[in-house]
């Protein structure tokens, strides 16, 4: 009897065990579809999260550009721009070009919009009337606004006065520097420069390659041979232009008044020792560097050679003259620009591809190529290629780009002008009467 109860108990235990196993299995089978659904849901959620992260990343980049444009601190804005700019954008800012025609050409539009070119220079070929020039400036600046940072263009001209006057018949009769040096007072030089600047500003021109500081008795572009007077009058020109919201440019550093050869045609050398040059030819440049905010004027470097400093290279391609002399010894902090790279003094001896590279390596901030589109492309591509090959350090590109960006943000506030107003300002009766009243003829 006792054994029988034992068997029944064991049987009951076995039955319970069996039923437990069955229930567990049934429960697993029942939950399996739910787990699959849960896994599928998790994958979809992860995928959605990845998409959201990617979208946020894109939005963050877009917002970042907008945030940079909204910054008001110039130094911070420049640093943020440098972090995001491509090599092509940076190199474009380090070039200034000329073009043909009185309207925006396809070639120049592509240079501005695709190669991010930093500046334009006008010649008579671009200018038919004050109103037309103002409209051209507006059109070019509109193309520049399309860039992600909307960097304005430097719009330049050689409006020295006398024989170097663009659109001569339609602007006020600006006297030559030689006549001003012989007969005008320092204040009259200032007033003429301010008048000249107002006319340029009304046409959308914000950079004038003047004054000439070369010491010369014969050259009509020179104030004369007295270094102190040339310094004083040159400084008055810068002040007058600045008063009209135009930047001036001192040229042709380190002074080519001694040369009898036109650098447009061929190279030449100034045979003088360093002490002589620094007490005469270089003196006007040195004094203005000390006395005037370096962000308010450019320094244009000549293509002439100065063996006392560099026996091999012209000044425009010489690190000794630009970095050691101009920047280190004289303390110049502003923008250095070359004279036109299509002049015989350099193009007869260097390829355009190499000229741009050599100029940047020497310390130049802006390479000027005034005429031929193929030459401009060669210079632009040559600089980019040299950076990619490691021949130009990226730090050198960033250094000059930073100067250009800082200058633009601090100095170019107005990018649109009124063409009708330009027609009234340029060669106004008041301006003509003032100049005629100086009695310089």
PDB file of N, CA and C in Angstrom, residues 94-192:
ATOM      1  N   UNK A  94      43.433  85.802 -52.833  1.00  0.00           N
ATOM      2  CA  UNK A  94      44.796  86.320 -52.930  1.00  0.00           C
ATOM      3  C   UNK A  94      45.155  86.779 -54.339  1.00  0.00           C
ATOM      4  N   UNK A  95      44.132  86.989 -55.171  1.00  0.00           N
ATOM      5  CA  UNK A  95      44.374  87.457 -56.538  1.00  0.00           C
ATOM      6  C   UNK A  95      43.483  88.640 -56.875  1.00  0.00           C
ATOM      7  N   UNK A  96      44.011  89.522 -57.724  1.00  0.00           N
ATOM      8  CA  UNK A  96      43.240  90.623 -58.303  1.00  0.00           C
ATOM      9  C   UNK A  96      43.457  90.577 -59.803  1.00  0.00           C
ATOM     10  N   UNK A  97      42.366  90.704 -60.563  1.00  0.00           N
ATOM     11  CA  UNK A  97      42.461  90.560 -62.016  1.00  0.00           C
ATOM     12  C   UNK A  97      41.768  91.717 -62.739  1.00  0.00           C
ATOM     13  N   UNK A  98      42.157  91.901 -63.996  1.00  0.00           N
ATOM     14  CA  UNK A  98      41.472  92.821 -64.885  1.00  0.00           C
ATOM     15  C   UNK A  98      40.745  92.039 -65.967  1.00  0.00           C
ATOM     16  N   UNK A  99      39.894  92.730 -66.713  1.00  0.00           N
ATOM     17  CA  UNK A  99      39.155  92.075 -67.802  1.00  0.00           C
ATOM     18  C   UNK A  99      38.795  93.120 -68.852  1.00  0.00           C
ATOM     19  N   UNK A 100      38.289  92.679 -69.974  1.00  0.00           N
ATOM     20  CA  UNK A 100      37.922  93.589 -71.061  1.00  0.00           C
ATOM     21  C   UNK A 100      36.422  93.840 -71.075  1.00  0.00           C
ATOM     22  N   UNK A 101      36.039  95.036 -71.511  1.00  0.00           N
ATOM     23  CA  UNK A 101      34.622  95.330 -71.694  1.00  0.00           C
ATOM     24  C   UNK A 101      34.031  96.194 -70.602  1.00  0.00           C
ATOM     25  N   UNK A 102      32.916  96.841 -70.936  1.00  0.00           N
ATOM     26  CA  UNK A 102      32.237  97.735 -69.995  1.00  0.00           C
ATOM     27  C   UNK A 102      31.107  97.035 -69.251  1.00  0.00           C
ATOM     28  N   UNK A 103      30.939  95.748 -69.504  1.00  0.00           N
ATOM     29  CA  UNK A 103      29.967  94.952 -68.757  1.00  0.00           C
ATOM     30  C   UNK A 103      30.654  93.715 -68.197  1.00  0.00           C
ATOM     31  N   UNK A 104      30.012  93.095 -67.214  1.00  0.00           N
ATOM     32  CA  UNK A 104      30.564  91.892 -66.579  1.00  0.00           C
ATOM     33  C   UNK A 104      30.617  90.754 -67.598  1.00  0.00           C
ATOM     34  N   UNK A 105      31.815  90.307 -67.916  1.00  0.00           N
ATOM     35  CA  UNK A 105      31.983  89.227 -68.897  1.00  0.00           C
ATOM     36  C   UNK A 105      31.740  87.869 -68.246  1.00  0.00           C
ATOM     37  N   UNK A 106      31.518  86.875 -69.104  1.00  0.00           N
ATOM     38  CA  UNK A 106      31.343  85.512 -68.600  1.00  0.00           C
ATOM     39  C   UNK A 106      32.589  85.048 -67.858  1.00  0.00           C
ATOM     40  N   UNK A 107      33.756  85.404 -68.407  1.00  0.00           N
ATOM     41  CA  UNK A 107      35.011  84.967 -67.799  1.00  0.00           C
ATOM     42  C   UNK A 107      35.205  85.547 -66.406  1.00  0.00           C
ATOM     43  N   UNK A 108      34.936  86.852 -66.263  1.00  0.00           N
ATOM     44  CA  UNK A 108      35.142  87.464 -64.951  1.00  0.00           C
ATOM     45  C   UNK A 108      34.076  86.991 -63.962  1.00  0.00           C
ATOM     46  N   UNK A 109      32.872  86.738 -64.452  1.00  0.00           N
ATOM     47  CA  UNK A 109      31.822  86.213 -63.570  1.00  0.00           C
ATOM     48  C   UNK A 109      32.207  84.836 -63.035  1.00  0.00           C
ATOM     49  N   UNK A 110      32.757  83.989 -63.903  1.00  0.00           N
ATOM     50  CA  UNK A 110      33.203  82.659 -63.464  1.00  0.00           C
ATOM     51  C   UNK A 110      34.347  82.774 -62.457  1.00  0.00           C
ATOM     52  N   UNK A 111      35.245  83.715 -62.690  1.00  0.00           N
ATOM     53  CA  UNK A 111      36.346  83.906 -61.748  1.00  0.00           C
ATOM     54  C   UNK A 111      35.828  84.284 -60.367  1.00  0.00           C
ATOM     55  N   UNK A 112      34.824  85.151 -60.336  1.00  0.00           N
ATOM     56  CA  UNK A 112      34.275  85.604 -59.051  1.00  0.00           C
ATOM     57  C   UNK A 112      33.472  84.499 -58.376  1.00  0.00           C
ATOM     58  N   UNK A 113      32.591  83.847 -59.127  1.00  0.00           N
ATOM     59  CA  UNK A 113      31.653  82.902 -58.530  1.00  0.00           C
ATOM     60  C   UNK A 113      32.253  81.517 -58.302  1.00  0.00           C
ATOM     61  N   UNK A 114      33.174  81.087 -59.172  1.00  0.00           N
ATOM     62  CA  UNK A 114      33.712  79.734 -59.064  1.00  0.00           C
ATOM     63  C   UNK A 114      35.117  79.689 -58.469  1.00  0.00           C
ATOM     64  N   UNK A 115      35.883  80.746 -58.688  1.00  0.00           N
ATOM     65  CA  UNK A 115      37.259  80.760 -58.162  1.00  0.00           C
ATOM     66  C   UNK A 115      37.414  81.758 -57.022  1.00  0.00           C
ATOM     67  N   UNK A 116      36.315  82.433 -56.665  1.00  0.00           N
ATOM     68  CA  UNK A 116      36.263  83.281 -55.460  1.00  0.00           C
ATOM     69  C   UNK A 116      37.325  84.382 -55.480  1.00  0.00           C
ATOM     70  N   UNK A 117      37.535  84.961 -56.672  1.00  0.00           N
ATOM     71  CA  UNK A 117      38.574  85.977 -56.831  1.00  0.00           C
ATOM     72  C   UNK A 117      38.302  87.149 -55.900  1.00  0.00           C
ATOM     73  N   UNK A 118      39.370  87.708 -55.331  1.00  0.00           N
ATOM     74  CA  UNK A 118      39.200  88.711 -54.292  1.00  0.00           C
ATOM     75  C   UNK A 118      39.089  90.145 -54.762  1.00  0.00           C
ATOM     76  N   UNK A 119      39.611  90.447 -55.971  1.00  0.00           N
ATOM     77  CA  UNK A 119      39.617  91.837 -56.405  1.00  0.00           C
ATOM     78  C   UNK A 119      39.619  92.001 -57.909  1.00  0.00           C
ATOM     79  N   UNK A 120      39.163  93.196 -58.345  1.00  0.00           N
ATOM     80  CA  UNK A 120      39.086  93.569 -59.755  1.00  0.00           C
ATOM     81  C   UNK A 120      39.789  94.905 -59.936  1.00  0.00           C
ATOM     82  N   UNK A 121      40.476  95.096 -61.059  1.00  0.00           N
ATOM     83  CA  UNK A 121      41.061  96.389 -61.386  1.00  0.00           C
ATOM     84  C   UNK A 121      40.464  96.904 -62.685  1.00  0.00           C
ATOM     85  N   UNK A 122      40.104  98.195 -62.697  1.00  0.00           N
ATOM     86  CA  UNK A 122      39.530  98.845 -63.878  1.00  0.00           C
ATOM     87  C   UNK A 122      40.600  99.576 -64.672  1.00  0.00           C
ATOM     88  N   UNK A 123      40.402  99.568 -66.002  1.00  0.00           N
ATOM     89  CA  UNK A 123      41.177 100.381 -66.927  1.00  0.00           C
ATOM     90  C   UNK A 123      40.195 101.152 -67.816  1.00  0.00           C
ATOM     91  N   UNK A 124      40.717 101.990 -68.715  1.00  0.00           N
ATOM     92  CA  UNK A 124      39.844 102.741 -69.616  1.00  0.00           C
ATOM     93  C   UNK A 124      38.908 101.824 -70.399  1.00  0.00           C
ATOM     94  N   UNK A 125      39.371 100.630 -70.702  1.00  0.00           N
ATOM     95  CA  UNK A 125      38.558  99.682 -71.484  1.00  0.00           C
ATOM     96  C   UNK A 125      37.271  99.286 -70.754  1.00  0.00           C
ATOM     97  N   UNK A 126      37.224  99.497 -69.448  1.00  0.00           N
ATOM     98  CA  UNK A 126      36.054  99.143 -68.646  1.00  0.00           C
ATOM     99  C   UNK A 126      35.148 100.330 -68.359  1.00  0.00           C
ATOM    100  N   UNK A 127      35.551 101.541 -68.792  1.00  0.00           N
ATOM    101  CA  UNK A 127      34.891 102.756 -68.306  1.00  0.00           C
ATOM    102  C   UNK A 127      34.442 103.648 -69.453  1.00  0.00           C
ATOM    103  N   UNK A 128      33.131 103.897 -69.539  1.00  0.00           N
ATOM    104  CA  UNK A 128      32.614 104.797 -70.568  1.00  0.00           C
ATOM    105  C   UNK A 128      31.926 106.020 -69.978  1.00  0.00           C
ATOM    106  N   UNK A 129      31.396 105.906 -68.772  1.00  0.00           N
ATOM    107  CA  UNK A 129      30.755 107.031 -68.090  1.00  0.00           C
ATOM    108  C   UNK A 129      30.670 106.710 -66.600  1.00  0.00           C
ATOM    109  N   UNK A 130      30.555 107.735 -65.751  1.00  0.00           N
ATOM    110  CA  UNK A 130      30.427 107.464 -64.315  1.00  0.00           C
ATOM    111  C   UNK A 130      29.249 106.552 -63.987  1.00  0.00           C
ATOM    112  N   UNK A 131      28.120 106.764 -64.627  1.00  0.00           N
ATOM    113  CA  UNK A 131      26.939 105.942 -64.373  1.00  0.00           C
ATOM    114  C   UNK A 131      27.198 104.488 -64.755  1.00  0.00           C
ATOM    115  N   UNK A 132      27.818 104.283 -65.924  1.00  0.00           N
ATOM    116  CA  UNK A 132      28.123 102.918 -66.379  1.00  0.00           C
ATOM    117  C   UNK A 132      29.089 102.213 -65.438  1.00  0.00           C
ATOM    118  N   UNK A 133      30.106 102.950 -64.946  1.00  0.00           N
ATOM    119  CA  UNK A 133      31.084 102.338 -64.032  1.00  0.00           C
ATOM    120  C   UNK A 133      30.394 101.936 -62.727  1.00  0.00           C
ATOM    121  N   UNK A 134      29.511 102.795 -62.222  1.00  0.00           N
ATOM    122  CA  UNK A 134      28.777 102.466 -60.995  1.00  0.00           C
ATOM    123  C   UNK A 134      27.922 101.216 -61.193  1.00  0.00           C
ATOM    124  N   UNK A 135      27.267 101.111 -62.335  1.00  0.00           N
ATOM    125  CA  UNK A 135      26.441  99.930 -62.620  1.00  0.00           C
ATOM    126  C   UNK A 135      27.303  98.676 -62.735  1.00  0.00           C
ATOM    127  N   UNK A 136      28.486  98.808 -63.344  1.00  0.00           N
ATOM    128  CA  UNK A 136      29.405  97.668 -63.464  1.00  0.00           C
ATOM    129  C   UNK A 136      29.873  97.222 -62.084  1.00  0.00           C
ATOM    130  N   UNK A 137      30.230  98.172 -61.234  1.00  0.00           N
ATOM    131  CA  UNK A 137      30.667  97.837 -59.871  1.00  0.00           C
ATOM    132  C   UNK A 137      29.562  97.102 -59.116  1.00  0.00           C
ATOM    133  N   UNK A 138      28.328  97.586 -59.233  1.00  0.00           N
ATOM    134  CA  UNK A 138      27.195  96.926 -58.570  1.00  0.00           C
ATOM    135  C   UNK A 138      27.024  95.496 -59.070  1.00  0.00           C
ATOM    136  N   UNK A 139      27.165  95.314 -60.383  1.00  0.00           N
ATOM    137  CA  UNK A 139      26.984  93.982 -60.977  1.00  0.00           C
ATOM    138  C   UNK A 139      28.058  93.006 -60.495  1.00  0.00           C
ATOM    139  N   UNK A 140      29.300  93.469 -60.438  1.00  0.00           N
ATOM    140  CA  UNK A 140      30.396  92.612 -59.974  1.00  0.00           C
ATOM    141  C   UNK A 140      30.229  92.264 -58.498  1.00  0.00           C
ATOM    142  N   UNK A 141      29.855  93.258 -57.694  1.00  0.00           N
ATOM    143  CA  UNK A 141      29.658  93.004 -56.262  1.00  0.00           C
ATOM    144  C   UNK A 141      28.480  92.057 -56.034  1.00  0.00           C
ATOM    145  N   UNK A 142      27.479  92.116 -56.881  1.00  0.00           N
ATOM    146  CA  UNK A 142      26.337  91.209 -56.748  1.00  0.00           C
ATOM    147  C   UNK A 142      26.778  89.762 -56.957  1.00  0.00           C
ATOM    148  N   UNK A 143      27.682  89.539 -57.893  1.00  0.00           N
ATOM    149  CA  UNK A 143      28.221  88.191 -58.098  1.00  0.00           C
ATOM    150  C   UNK A 143      28.985  87.723 -56.866  1.00  0.00           C
ATOM    151  N   UNK A 144      29.747  88.626 -56.261  1.00  0.00           N
ATOM    152  CA  UNK A 144      30.528  88.265 -55.076  1.00  0.00           C
ATOM    153  C   UNK A 144      29.632  87.933 -53.885  1.00  0.00           C
ATOM    154  N   UNK A 145      28.468  88.562 -53.818  1.00  0.00           N
ATOM    155  CA  UNK A 145      27.549  88.303 -52.705  1.00  0.00           C
ATOM    156  C   UNK A 145      27.050  86.858 -52.700  1.00  0.00           C
ATOM    157  N   UNK A 146      27.144  86.189 -53.847  1.00  0.00           N
ATOM    158  CA  UNK A 146      26.669  84.810 -53.939  1.00  0.00           C
ATOM    159  C   UNK A 146      27.541  83.813 -53.206  1.00  0.00           C
ATOM    160  N   UNK A 147      28.749  84.220 -52.806  1.00  0.00           N
ATOM    161  CA  UNK A 147      29.621  83.305 -52.062  1.00  0.00           C
ATOM    162  C   UNK A 147      29.039  83.087 -50.678  1.00  0.00           C
ATOM    163  N   UNK A 148      29.406  81.970 -50.026  1.00  0.00           N
ATOM    164  CA  UNK A 148      28.752  81.634 -48.754  1.00  0.00           C
ATOM    165  C   UNK A 148      29.053  82.636 -47.644  1.00  0.00           C
ATOM    166  N   UNK A 149      30.171  83.366 -47.761  1.00  0.00           N
ATOM    167  CA  UNK A 149      30.468  84.377 -46.753  1.00  0.00           C
ATOM    168  C   UNK A 149      30.228  85.793 -47.273  1.00  0.00           C
ATOM    169  N   UNK A 150      29.733  85.903 -48.515  1.00  0.00           N
ATOM    170  CA  UNK A 150      29.388  87.197 -49.121  1.00  0.00           C
ATOM    171  C   UNK A 150      30.534  88.203 -49.012  1.00  0.00           C
ATOM    172  N   UNK A 151      31.747  87.751 -49.288  1.00  0.00           N
ATOM    173  CA  UNK A 151      32.903  88.636 -49.186  1.00  0.00           C
ATOM    174  C   UNK A 151      32.893  89.658 -50.315  1.00  0.00           C
ATOM    175  N   UNK A 152      33.015  90.951 -49.988  1.00  0.00           N
ATOM    176  CA  UNK A 152      32.991  91.978 -51.026  1.00  0.00           C
ATOM    177  C   UNK A 152      34.260  91.967 -51.859  1.00  0.00           C
ATOM    178  N   UNK A 153      34.183  92.544 -53.032  1.00  0.00           N
ATOM    179  CA  UNK A 153      35.348  92.671 -53.897  1.00  0.00           C
ATOM    180  C   UNK A 153      36.126  93.934 -53.574  1.00  0.00           C
ATOM    181  N   UNK A 154      37.440  93.849 -53.679  1.00  0.00           N
ATOM    182  CA  UNK A 154      38.257  95.044 -53.771  1.00  0.00           C
ATOM    183  C   UNK A 154      38.161  95.500 -55.226  1.00  0.00           C
ATOM    184  N   UNK A 155      37.692  96.712 -55.453  1.00  0.00           N
ATOM    185  CA  UNK A 155      37.583  97.249 -56.813  1.00  0.00           C
ATOM    186  C   UNK A 155      38.597  98.381 -56.930  1.00  0.00           C
ATOM    187  N   UNK A 156      39.610  98.171 -57.769  1.00  0.00           N
ATOM    188  CA  UNK A 156      40.777  99.055 -57.783  1.00  0.00           C
ATOM    189  C   UNK A 156      40.930  99.807 -59.099  1.00  0.00           C
ATOM    190  N   UNK A 157      41.792 100.819 -59.050  1.00  0.00           N
ATOM    191  CA  UNK A 157      42.093 101.636 -60.227  1.00  0.00           C
ATOM    192  C   UNK A 157      43.428 102.333 -60.002  1.00  0.00           C
ATOM    193  N   UNK A 158      44.093 102.735 -61.094  1.00  0.00           N
ATOM    194  CA  UNK A 158      45.257 103.624 -61.027  1.00  0.00           C
ATOM    195  C   UNK A 158      44.777 105.034 -61.365  1.00  0.00           C
ATOM    196  N   UNK A 159      44.378 105.800 -60.376  1.00  0.00           N
ATOM    197  CA  UNK A 159      43.909 107.174 -60.611  1.00  0.00           C
ATOM    198  C   UNK A 159      44.863 108.129 -59.901  1.00  0.00           C
ATOM    199  N   UNK A 160      46.068 108.229 -60.451  1.00  0.00           N
ATOM    200  CA  UNK A 160      47.120 109.035 -59.835  1.00  0.00           C
ATOM    201  C   UNK A 160      46.939 110.519 -60.116  1.00  0.00           C
ATOM    202  N   UNK A 161      46.367 110.840 -61.290  1.00  0.00           N
ATOM    203  CA  UNK A 161      46.302 112.212 -61.766  1.00  0.00           C
ATOM    204  C   UNK A 161      47.294 112.427 -62.889  1.00  0.00           C
ATOM    205  N   UNK A 162      47.170 113.546 -63.587  1.00  0.00           N
ATOM    206  CA  UNK A 162      48.072 113.824 -64.699  1.00  0.00           C
ATOM    207  C   UNK A 162      47.935 112.796 -65.803  1.00  0.00           C
ATOM    208  N   UNK A 163      49.063 112.249 -66.232  1.00  0.00           N
ATOM    209  CA  UNK A 163      49.047 111.289 -67.334  1.00  0.00           C
ATOM    210  C   UNK A 163      48.434 109.948 -66.984  1.00  0.00           C
ATOM    211  N   UNK A 164      48.330 109.634 -65.710  1.00  0.00           N
ATOM    212  CA  UNK A 164      47.732 108.360 -65.285  1.00  0.00           C
ATOM    213  C   UNK A 164      46.350 108.660 -64.692  1.00  0.00           C
ATOM    214  N   UNK A 165      45.403 108.942 -65.577  1.00  0.00           N
ATOM    215  CA  UNK A 165      44.024 109.235 -65.190  1.00  0.00           C
ATOM    216  C   UNK A 165      43.092 108.439 -66.088  1.00  0.00           C
ATOM    217  N   UNK A 166      42.293 107.573 -65.491  1.00  0.00           N
ATOM    218  CA  UNK A 166      41.338 106.757 -66.275  1.00  0.00           C
ATOM    219  C   UNK A 166      40.085 107.579 -66.561  1.00  0.00           C
ATOM    220  N   UNK A 167      39.487 107.333 -67.750  1.00  0.00           N
ATOM    221  CA  UNK A 167      38.272 108.020 -68.181  1.00  0.00           C
ATOM    222  C   UNK A 167      38.487 109.544 -68.076  1.00  0.00           C
ATOM    223  N   UNK A 168      39.624 109.960 -68.606  1.00  0.00           N
ATOM    224  CA  UNK A 168      40.137 111.314 -68.416  1.00  0.00           C
ATOM    225  C   UNK A 168      39.119 112.415 -68.735  1.00  0.00           C
ATOM    226  N   UNK A 169      38.389 112.268 -69.816  1.00  0.00           N
ATOM    227  CA  UNK A 169      37.491 113.344 -70.244  1.00  0.00           C
ATOM    228  C   UNK A 169      36.250 113.475 -69.371  1.00  0.00           C
ATOM    229  N   UNK A 170      35.970 112.462 -68.546  1.00  0.00           N
ATOM    230  CA  UNK A 170      34.727 112.486 -67.781  1.00  0.00           C
ATOM    231  C   UNK A 170      34.914 112.599 -66.270  1.00  0.00           C
ATOM    232  N   UNK A 171      36.153 112.728 -65.833  1.00  0.00           N
ATOM    233  CA  UNK A 171      36.412 112.931 -64.391  1.00  0.00           C
ATOM    234  C   UNK A 171      37.053 114.300 -64.203  1.00  0.00           C
ATOM    235  N   UNK A 172      37.137 114.740 -62.969  1.00  0.00           N
ATOM    236  CA  UNK A 172      37.774 116.029 -62.687  1.00  0.00           C
ATOM    237  C   UNK A 172      39.245 115.989 -63.103  1.00  0.00           C
ATOM    238  N   UNK A 173      39.797 117.111 -63.517  1.00  0.00           N
ATOM    239  CA  UNK A 173      41.188 117.152 -64.021  1.00  0.00           C
ATOM    240  C   UNK A 173      42.209 117.090 -62.876  1.00  0.00           C
ATOM    241  N   UNK A 174      42.382 115.873 -62.321  1.00  0.00           N
ATOM    242  CA  UNK A 174      43.313 115.688 -61.199  1.00  0.00           C
ATOM    243  C   UNK A 174      44.740 116.028 -61.668  1.00  0.00           C
ATOM    244  N   UNK A 175      45.424 116.951 -60.984  1.00  0.00           N
ATOM    245  CA  UNK A 175      46.787 117.308 -61.406  1.00  0.00           C
ATOM    246  C   UNK A 175      47.763 116.152 -61.197  1.00  0.00           C
ATOM    247  N   UNK A 176      48.852 116.166 -61.926  1.00  0.00           N
ATOM    248  CA  UNK A 176      49.901 115.175 -61.723  1.00  0.00           C
ATOM    249  C   UNK A 176      50.557 115.407 -60.379  1.00  0.00           C
ATOM    250  N   UNK A 177      51.196 114.373 -59.849  1.00  0.00           N
ATOM    251  CA  UNK A 177      51.911 114.531 -58.586  1.00  0.00           C
ATOM    252  C   UNK A 177      53.076 115.507 -58.743  1.00  0.00           C
ATOM    253  N   UNK A 178      53.659 115.551 -59.910  1.00  0.00           N
ATOM    254  CA  UNK A 178      54.776 116.470 -60.137  1.00  0.00           C
ATOM    255  C   UNK A 178      54.323 117.927 -59.959  1.00  0.00           C
ATOM    256  N   UNK A 179      53.161 118.270 -60.535  1.00  0.00           N
ATOM    257  CA  UNK A 179      52.639 119.636 -60.404  1.00  0.00           C
ATOM    258  C   UNK A 179      52.253 119.941 -58.957  1.00  0.00           C
ATOM    259  N   UNK A 180      51.650 118.962 -58.296  1.00  0.00           N
ATOM    260  CA  UNK A 180      51.296 119.148 -56.888  1.00  0.00           C
ATOM    261  C   UNK A 180      52.544 119.354 -56.041  1.00  0.00           C
ATOM    262  N   UNK A 181      53.579 118.582 -56.327  1.00  0.00           N
ATOM    263  CA  UNK A 181      54.832 118.693 -55.577  1.00  0.00           C
ATOM    264  C   UNK A 181      55.509 120.029 -55.780  1.00  0.00           C
ATOM    265  N   UNK A 182      55.364 120.592 -56.975  1.00  0.00           N
ATOM    266  CA  UNK A 182      56.031 121.857 -57.293  1.00  0.00           C
ATOM    267  C   UNK A 182      55.289 123.074 -56.734  1.00  0.00           C
ATOM    268  N   UNK A 183      53.919 123.016 -56.752  1.00  0.00           N
ATOM    269  CA  UNK A 183      53.165 124.254 -56.493  1.00  0.00           C
ATOM    270  C   UNK A 183      52.118 124.171 -55.383  1.00  0.00           C
ATOM    271  N   UNK A 184      51.700 122.993 -54.990  1.00  0.00           N
ATOM    272  CA  UNK A 184      50.588 122.886 -54.040  1.00  0.00           C
ATOM    273  C   UNK A 184      51.083 122.794 -52.598  1.00  0.00           C
ATOM    274  N   UNK A 185      50.222 123.210 -51.679  1.00  0.00           N
ATOM    275  CA  UNK A 185      50.511 123.027 -50.252  1.00  0.00           C
ATOM    276  C   UNK A 185      50.082 121.614 -49.850  1.00  0.00           C
ATOM    277  N   UNK A 186      50.494 121.210 -48.659  1.00  0.00           N
ATOM    278  CA  UNK A 186      50.117 119.882 -48.161  1.00  0.00           C
ATOM    279  C   UNK A 186      48.603 119.768 -48.030  1.00  0.00           C
ATOM    280  N   UNK A 187      47.945 120.852 -47.566  1.00  0.00           N
ATOM    281  CA  UNK A 187      46.485 120.800 -47.422  1.00  0.00           C
ATOM    282  C   UNK A 187      45.801 120.703 -48.777  1.00  0.00           C
ATOM    283  N   UNK A 188      46.339 121.362 -49.779  1.00  0.00           N
ATOM    284  CA  UNK A 188      45.754 121.278 -51.123  1.00  0.00           C
ATOM    285  C   UNK A 188      45.893 119.868 -51.692  1.00  0.00           C
ATOM    286  N   UNK A 189      47.010 119.224 -51.406  1.00  0.00           N
ATOM    287  CA  UNK A 189      47.193 117.824 -51.823  1.00  0.00           C
ATOM    288  C   UNK A 189      46.129 116.946 -51.169  1.00  0.00           C
ATOM    289  N   UNK A 190      45.879 117.193 -49.888  1.00  0.00           N
ATOM    290  CA  UNK A 190      44.833 116.449 -49.157  1.00  0.00           C
ATOM    291  C   UNK A 190      43.454 116.680 -49.790  1.00  0.00           C
ATOM    292  N   UNK A 191      43.131 117.918 -50.092  1.00  0.00           N
ATOM    293  CA  UNK A 191      41.817 118.233 -50.658  1.00  0.00           C
ATOM    294  C   UNK A 191      41.629 117.611 -52.039  1.00  0.00           C
ATOM    295  N   UNK A 192      42.673 117.634 -52.853  1.00  0.00           N
ATOM    296  CA  UNK A 192      42.598 117.008 -54.180  1.00  0.00           C
ATOM    297  C   UNK A 192      42.390 115.502 -54.052  1.00  0.00           C
TER     298      UNK A 192
END
